[in-house]
Amino acid sequence: MKMDNENIVEIKNLKKSFDNGKIKALNGINLQIKKGEFVSIIGPSGSGKSTLLNMLGALDKADDGFISVAGYDLSGKRLNEFRSRKIGFIFQLHNLIPNLSVVENVEIPMYGTHMPGGEMRDRAIVLLEYVGLSNKINRKPTELSGGERQRVAIARALANKPDIILADEPTGSLDSKTGAMVLERLKELHEKSEVTLIMVTHDMNVASMADRTIKVLDGQIQT
Ligand SMILES: Nc1ncnc2c1ncn2[C@@H]1O[C@H](COP(=O)(O)OP(=O)(O)OP(=O)(O)O)[C@@H](O)[C@H]1O
Ligand SMILES: [Mg+2]
């Protein structure tokens, strides 16, 4: 693990509610994560883990508090730039586009860059080889198993060489063998590069692989 003292995530008293304030999904989160750290996030269903991850990826805005990730103040502007350059997101439900092929799904994050089409395709194929899916590149997501879809989602998350990978239960729906492969890929990535890995999981064995585990309960971090 390469790690320096720079915080890539700074969160102060972050709040997010739904239903006109009735549901306090995040209720004053304070969190710092160092560049290169592998952090797992655990906590019961409904405790706010996915909401927190969405905030980290600038997929949703907080109501109150401060959040900065990779030098971007996420209450500010340039969030499209932030999302496309800094973040690779592996969703709880893998969110592949059903009418695009596997390789086209992996290319999506590269559309916003200035990469030529042929280069995008080559990179997508290399990434699909990396996750063991070179024989499925022209399939549609509906023709794949759950584990294969999750591996496509990993390839897609890596497409832009992100600084931070946000993974929401990347192994939740997988059998133990496929889950282990997915984890192995993520861990390898974290160990070989500077990438910061933030992973929500219900699996304590998975959580224990991380440098640090954060517990979320009722929208707050347990210390
Ligand atoms: N878009 C939304 N609208 C209304 N309520 C929401 C929304 N998103 C999340 N919530 C609520 O906010 C709370 C936190 O949800 P969140 O998805 O962050 O939980 P979680 O910890 O990821 O749970 P799980 O382990 O089941 O995935 C829950 O009470 C949930 O019902
Ligand atoms: Mg969730």
Short mmCIF file of C-alpha atoms and ligand atoms in Angstrom, two decimals:
data_model
loop_
_atom_site.label_atom_id
_atom_site.label_comp_id
_atom_site.label_asym_id
_atom_site.label_seq_id
_atom_site.Cartn_x
_atom_site.Cartn_y
_atom_site.Cartn_z
CA MET A 1 0.00 0.00 0.00
CA LYS A 2 1.26 3.39 -1.02
CA MET A 3 -0.03 5.98 1.35
CA ASP A 4 0.95 9.54 2.14
CA ASN A 5 -0.47 11.99 4.60
CA GLU A 6 -2.67 13.81 2.16
CA ASN A 7 -6.39 13.43 2.82
CA ILE A 8 -8.25 12.64 -0.37
CA VAL A 9 -11.59 12.80 1.49
CA GLU A 10 -12.56 15.49 4.00
CA ILE A 11 -16.09 15.40 5.38
CA LYS A 12 -17.38 17.64 8.15
CA ASN A 13 -20.83 17.40 9.74
CA LEU A 14 -22.41 16.18 6.52
CA LYS A 15 -26.19 15.91 6.52
CA LYS A 16 -28.68 14.54 4.05
CA SER A 17 -32.36 13.91 4.60
CA PHE A 18 -35.18 12.60 2.43
CA ASP A 19 -38.95 13.07 2.57
CA ASN A 20 -38.84 16.68 3.74
CA GLY A 21 -36.48 15.89 6.57
CA LYS A 22 -38.40 12.90 7.91
CA ILE A 23 -35.63 10.46 6.97
CA LYS A 24 -32.24 11.56 8.22
CA ALA A 25 -30.09 9.35 6.00
CA LEU A 26 -26.86 11.15 7.00
CA ASN A 27 -26.98 12.86 10.34
CA GLY A 28 -23.66 14.62 10.85
CA ILE A 29 -20.91 12.54 9.23
CA ASN A 30 -17.28 13.41 9.98
CA LEU A 31 -14.70 11.46 8.02
CA GLN A 32 -11.19 11.74 6.65
CA ILE A 33 -9.63 9.25 4.26
CA LYS A 34 -6.02 9.31 3.21
CA LYS A 35 -4.86 9.01 -0.36
CA GLY A 36 -4.20 5.36 -1.14
CA GLU A 37 -6.20 4.00 1.77
CA PHE A 38 -8.53 1.00 1.47
CA VAL A 39 -11.53 1.71 3.68
CA SER A 40 -14.49 -0.59 4.18
CA ILE A 41 -17.85 0.73 5.32
CA ILE A 42 -20.17 -1.55 7.26
CA GLY A 43 -23.52 -1.03 8.96
CA PRO A 44 -27.10 -2.31 8.96
CA SER A 45 -29.47 -1.94 6.02
CA GLY A 46 -30.84 1.61 5.84
CA SER A 47 -28.04 3.08 7.97
CA GLY A 48 -26.87 5.47 5.23
CA LYS A 49 -23.97 3.65 3.55
CA SER A 50 -25.13 4.05 -0.04
CA THR A 51 -26.17 7.65 0.64
CA LEU A 52 -22.66 8.35 1.90
CA LEU A 53 -21.11 6.70 -1.14
CA ASN A 54 -23.37 8.73 -3.44
CA MET A 55 -22.17 11.90 -1.73
CA LEU A 56 -18.53 10.83 -2.20
CA GLY A 57 -19.13 10.32 -5.91
CA ALA A 58 -21.07 13.60 -6.28
CA LEU A 59 -24.11 11.69 -7.45
CA ASP A 60 -26.22 13.59 -4.94
CA LYS A 61 -25.85 16.83 -2.98
CA ALA A 62 -25.77 17.14 0.79
CA ASP A 63 -28.19 19.43 2.64
CA ASP A 64 -25.57 20.70 5.02
CA GLY A 65 -21.91 20.29 6.00
CA PHE A 66 -18.69 20.13 4.02
CA ILE A 67 -17.39 17.50 1.64
CA SER A 68 -14.24 17.67 -0.41
CA VAL A 69 -12.91 14.77 -2.49
CA ALA A 70 -9.67 14.76 -4.49
CA GLY A 71 -9.41 18.51 -4.10
CA TYR A 72 -12.95 19.23 -5.33
CA ASP A 73 -15.45 20.95 -3.05
CA LEU A 74 -18.54 18.90 -3.88
CA SER A 75 -20.93 21.70 -3.01
CA GLY A 76 -19.31 23.66 -5.82
CA LYS A 77 -19.01 23.49 -9.58
CA ARG A 78 -17.05 21.32 -12.06
CA LEU A 79 -18.76 18.19 -10.75
CA ASN A 80 -18.99 16.58 -14.18
CA GLU A 81 -15.24 16.98 -14.51
CA PHE A 82 -14.83 15.50 -11.02
CA ARG A 83 -17.04 12.49 -11.78
CA SER A 84 -15.43 11.70 -15.08
CA ARG A 85 -11.79 12.21 -14.04
CA LYS A 86 -11.58 11.15 -10.43
CA ILE A 87 -14.22 8.55 -9.66
CA GLY A 88 -14.91 4.97 -10.64
CA PHE A 89 -18.25 3.84 -9.26
CA ILE A 90 -19.32 0.23 -8.80
CA PHE A 91 -22.99 0.37 -7.87
CA GLN A 92 -24.94 -1.90 -5.52
CA LEU A 93 -27.01 -2.87 -8.56
CA HIS A 94 -24.47 -2.76 -11.33
CA ASN A 95 -26.40 -0.23 -13.49
CA LEU A 96 -25.26 -1.46 -16.89
CA ILE A 97 -27.06 -0.02 -19.91
CA PRO A 98 -29.14 -2.93 -21.23
CA ASN A 99 -29.22 -2.03 -24.92
CA LEU A 100 -25.46 -1.52 -25.19
CA SER A 101 -23.02 -4.39 -25.54
CA VAL A 102 -20.58 -5.28 -22.78
CA VAL A 103 -17.66 -3.52 -24.46
CA GLU A 104 -19.78 -0.42 -25.15
CA ASN A 105 -20.78 -0.28 -21.49
CA VAL A 106 -17.11 -0.24 -20.52
CA GLU A 107 -16.45 2.57 -23.00
CA ILE A 108 -19.08 4.90 -21.50
CA PRO A 109 -16.83 6.69 -18.99
CA MET A 110 -14.33 7.41 -21.80
CA TYR A 111 -16.88 9.21 -23.99
CA GLY A 112 -16.27 12.47 -22.14
CA THR A 113 -12.52 12.31 -22.74
CA HIS A 114 -10.59 13.17 -25.87
CA MET A 115 -9.57 9.58 -26.48
CA PRO A 116 -9.99 8.41 -30.09
CA GLY A 117 -12.66 5.74 -30.61
CA GLY A 118 -10.21 2.97 -31.49
CA GLU A 119 -8.19 3.63 -28.36
CA MET A 120 -11.35 3.54 -26.25
CA ARG A 121 -12.26 0.19 -27.71
CA ASP A 122 -8.75 -1.21 -27.14
CA ARG A 123 -8.74 -0.07 -23.54
CA ALA A 124 -12.23 -1.50 -22.93
CA ILE A 125 -11.09 -4.86 -24.31
CA VAL A 126 -7.97 -4.89 -22.12
CA LEU A 127 -10.10 -4.15 -19.06
CA LEU A 128 -12.55 -6.90 -19.96
CA GLU A 129 -9.65 -9.32 -20.32
CA TYR A 130 -8.49 -8.21 -16.87
CA VAL A 131 -11.82 -9.25 -15.34
CA GLY A 132 -11.92 -12.49 -17.32
CA LEU A 133 -14.60 -11.57 -19.83
CA SER A 134 -12.79 -11.37 -23.16
CA ASN A 135 -15.18 -13.97 -24.58
CA LYS A 136 -18.27 -11.87 -23.79
CA ILE A 137 -17.45 -8.43 -25.13
CA ASN A 138 -20.24 -8.35 -27.72
CA ARG A 139 -22.96 -9.72 -25.44
CA LYS A 140 -25.72 -7.63 -23.90
CA PRO A 141 -25.79 -7.36 -20.08
CA THR A 142 -29.06 -9.35 -19.96
CA GLU A 143 -27.20 -12.30 -21.48
CA LEU A 144 -24.71 -12.37 -18.60
CA SER A 145 -24.83 -13.87 -15.14
CA GLY A 146 -24.91 -11.61 -12.08
CA GLY A 147 -21.22 -12.16 -11.40
CA GLU A 148 -20.30 -11.43 -15.00
CA ARG A 149 -22.32 -8.20 -14.89
CA GLN A 150 -20.55 -7.16 -11.73
CA ARG A 151 -17.21 -7.79 -13.44
CA VAL A 152 -18.29 -5.59 -16.37
CA ALA A 153 -19.14 -2.92 -13.80
CA ILE A 154 -15.60 -3.20 -12.41
CA ALA A 155 -14.07 -2.87 -15.87
CA ARG A 156 -16.25 0.19 -16.46
CA ALA A 157 -15.22 1.71 -13.12
CA LEU A 158 -11.56 1.38 -14.13
CA ALA A 159 -12.00 2.87 -17.58
CA ASN A 160 -10.90 6.39 -16.68
CA LYS A 161 -8.04 5.39 -14.39
CA PRO A 162 -9.82 6.94 -11.43
CA ASP A 163 -8.08 8.17 -8.27
CA ILE A 164 -10.88 6.75 -6.16
CA ILE A 165 -13.01 3.66 -6.57
CA LEU A 166 -16.34 3.70 -4.78
CA ALA A 167 -17.79 0.21 -4.55
CA ASP A 168 -21.22 -0.47 -3.07
CA GLU A 169 -21.38 -4.15 -2.11
CA PRO A 170 -19.42 -5.28 -5.15
CA THR A 171 -19.62 -8.90 -4.04
CA GLY A 172 -23.08 -8.84 -2.47
CA SER A 173 -24.88 -10.81 -5.16
CA LEU A 174 -22.03 -13.14 -6.09
CA ASP A 175 -21.16 -16.71 -5.20
CA SER A 176 -18.05 -17.03 -3.07
CA LYS A 177 -15.74 -17.97 -5.93
CA THR A 178 -16.76 -15.10 -8.20
CA GLY A 179 -16.88 -12.76 -5.23
CA ALA A 180 -13.32 -13.72 -4.35
CA MET A 181 -12.19 -12.97 -7.90
CA VAL A 182 -13.87 -9.58 -7.89
CA LEU A 183 -12.25 -8.75 -4.57
CA GLU A 184 -8.89 -10.00 -5.71
CA ARG A 185 -9.04 -7.65 -8.70
CA LEU A 186 -9.96 -4.68 -6.53
CA LYS A 187 -7.33 -5.45 -3.93
CA GLU A 188 -4.66 -5.93 -6.59
CA LEU A 189 -5.57 -2.58 -8.07
CA HIS A 190 -5.30 -0.93 -4.71
CA GLU A 191 -1.94 -2.54 -3.97
CA LYS A 192 -0.35 -1.87 -7.35
CA SER A 193 -1.50 1.69 -7.84
CA GLU A 194 -2.22 4.80 -5.84
CA VAL A 195 -5.92 4.18 -6.05
CA THR A 196 -8.04 4.86 -2.97
CA LEU A 197 -10.66 2.17 -2.44
CA ILE A 198 -13.84 2.82 -0.48
CA MET A 199 -16.07 -0.24 -0.26
CA VAL A 200 -19.43 -0.84 1.35
CA THR A 201 -19.90 -4.43 2.43
CA HIS A 202 -22.01 -6.60 4.70
CA ASP A 203 -19.34 -9.27 4.74
CA MET A 204 -16.98 -9.06 7.71
CA ASN A 205 -14.38 -11.18 5.93
CA VAL A 206 -14.34 -8.66 3.10
CA ALA A 207 -14.28 -5.74 5.52
CA SER A 208 -11.29 -7.22 7.30
CA MET A 209 -9.21 -7.01 4.12
CA ALA A 210 -9.31 -3.21 4.34
CA ASP A 211 -6.78 -0.95 6.07
CA ARG A 212 -9.63 0.43 8.15
CA THR A 213 -13.31 -0.29 8.73
CA ILE A 214 -15.88 2.41 9.34
CA LYS A 215 -19.19 1.58 11.02
CA VAL A 216 -22.26 3.55 10.03
CA LEU A 217 -25.35 3.52 12.24
CA ASP A 218 -28.42 5.77 11.87
CA GLY A 219 -26.59 8.15 9.57
CA GLN A 220 -23.60 8.59 11.84
CA ILE A 221 -20.16 7.06 12.10
CA GLN A 222 -19.66 4.96 15.21
CA THR A 223 -16.38 5.58 16.93
N1 LIG B 1 -33.92 8.62 -2.75
C1 LIG B 1 -34.40 8.38 -1.54
N2 LIG B 1 -35.61 8.83 -1.16
C2 LIG B 1 -36.11 8.59 0.07
N3 LIG B 1 -35.43 7.90 1.02
C3 LIG B 1 -34.23 7.41 0.70
C4 LIG B 1 -33.65 7.62 -0.59
N4 LIG B 1 -32.43 7.01 -0.62
C5 LIG B 1 -32.28 6.46 0.59
N5 LIG B 1 -33.34 6.69 1.39
C6 LIG B 1 -33.51 6.28 2.80
O1 LIG B 1 -32.35 6.75 3.50
C7 LIG B 1 -31.92 5.76 4.44
C8 LIG B 1 -30.49 5.34 4.11
O2 LIG B 1 -30.50 4.62 2.90
P1 LIG B 1 -29.19 3.98 2.24
O3 LIG B 1 -29.55 3.54 0.88
O4 LIG B 1 -28.09 4.94 2.38
O5 LIG B 1 -28.95 2.73 3.22
P2 LIG B 1 -27.82 1.60 3.15
O6 LIG B 1 -27.03 1.69 4.41
O7 LIG B 1 -27.08 1.69 1.88
O8 LIG B 1 -28.69 0.26 3.21
P3 LIG B 1 -28.46 -1.18 2.44
O9 LIG B 1 -27.45 -1.91 3.27
O10 LIG B 1 -29.82 -1.80 2.54
O11 LIG B 1 -28.05 -0.93 1.05
C9 LIG B 1 -32.94 4.64 4.39
O12 LIG B 1 -33.90 4.87 5.38
C10 LIG B 1 -33.55 4.79 3.00
O13 LIG B 1 -34.86 4.29 2.96
MG MG B 2 -26.98 0.45 0.18
#
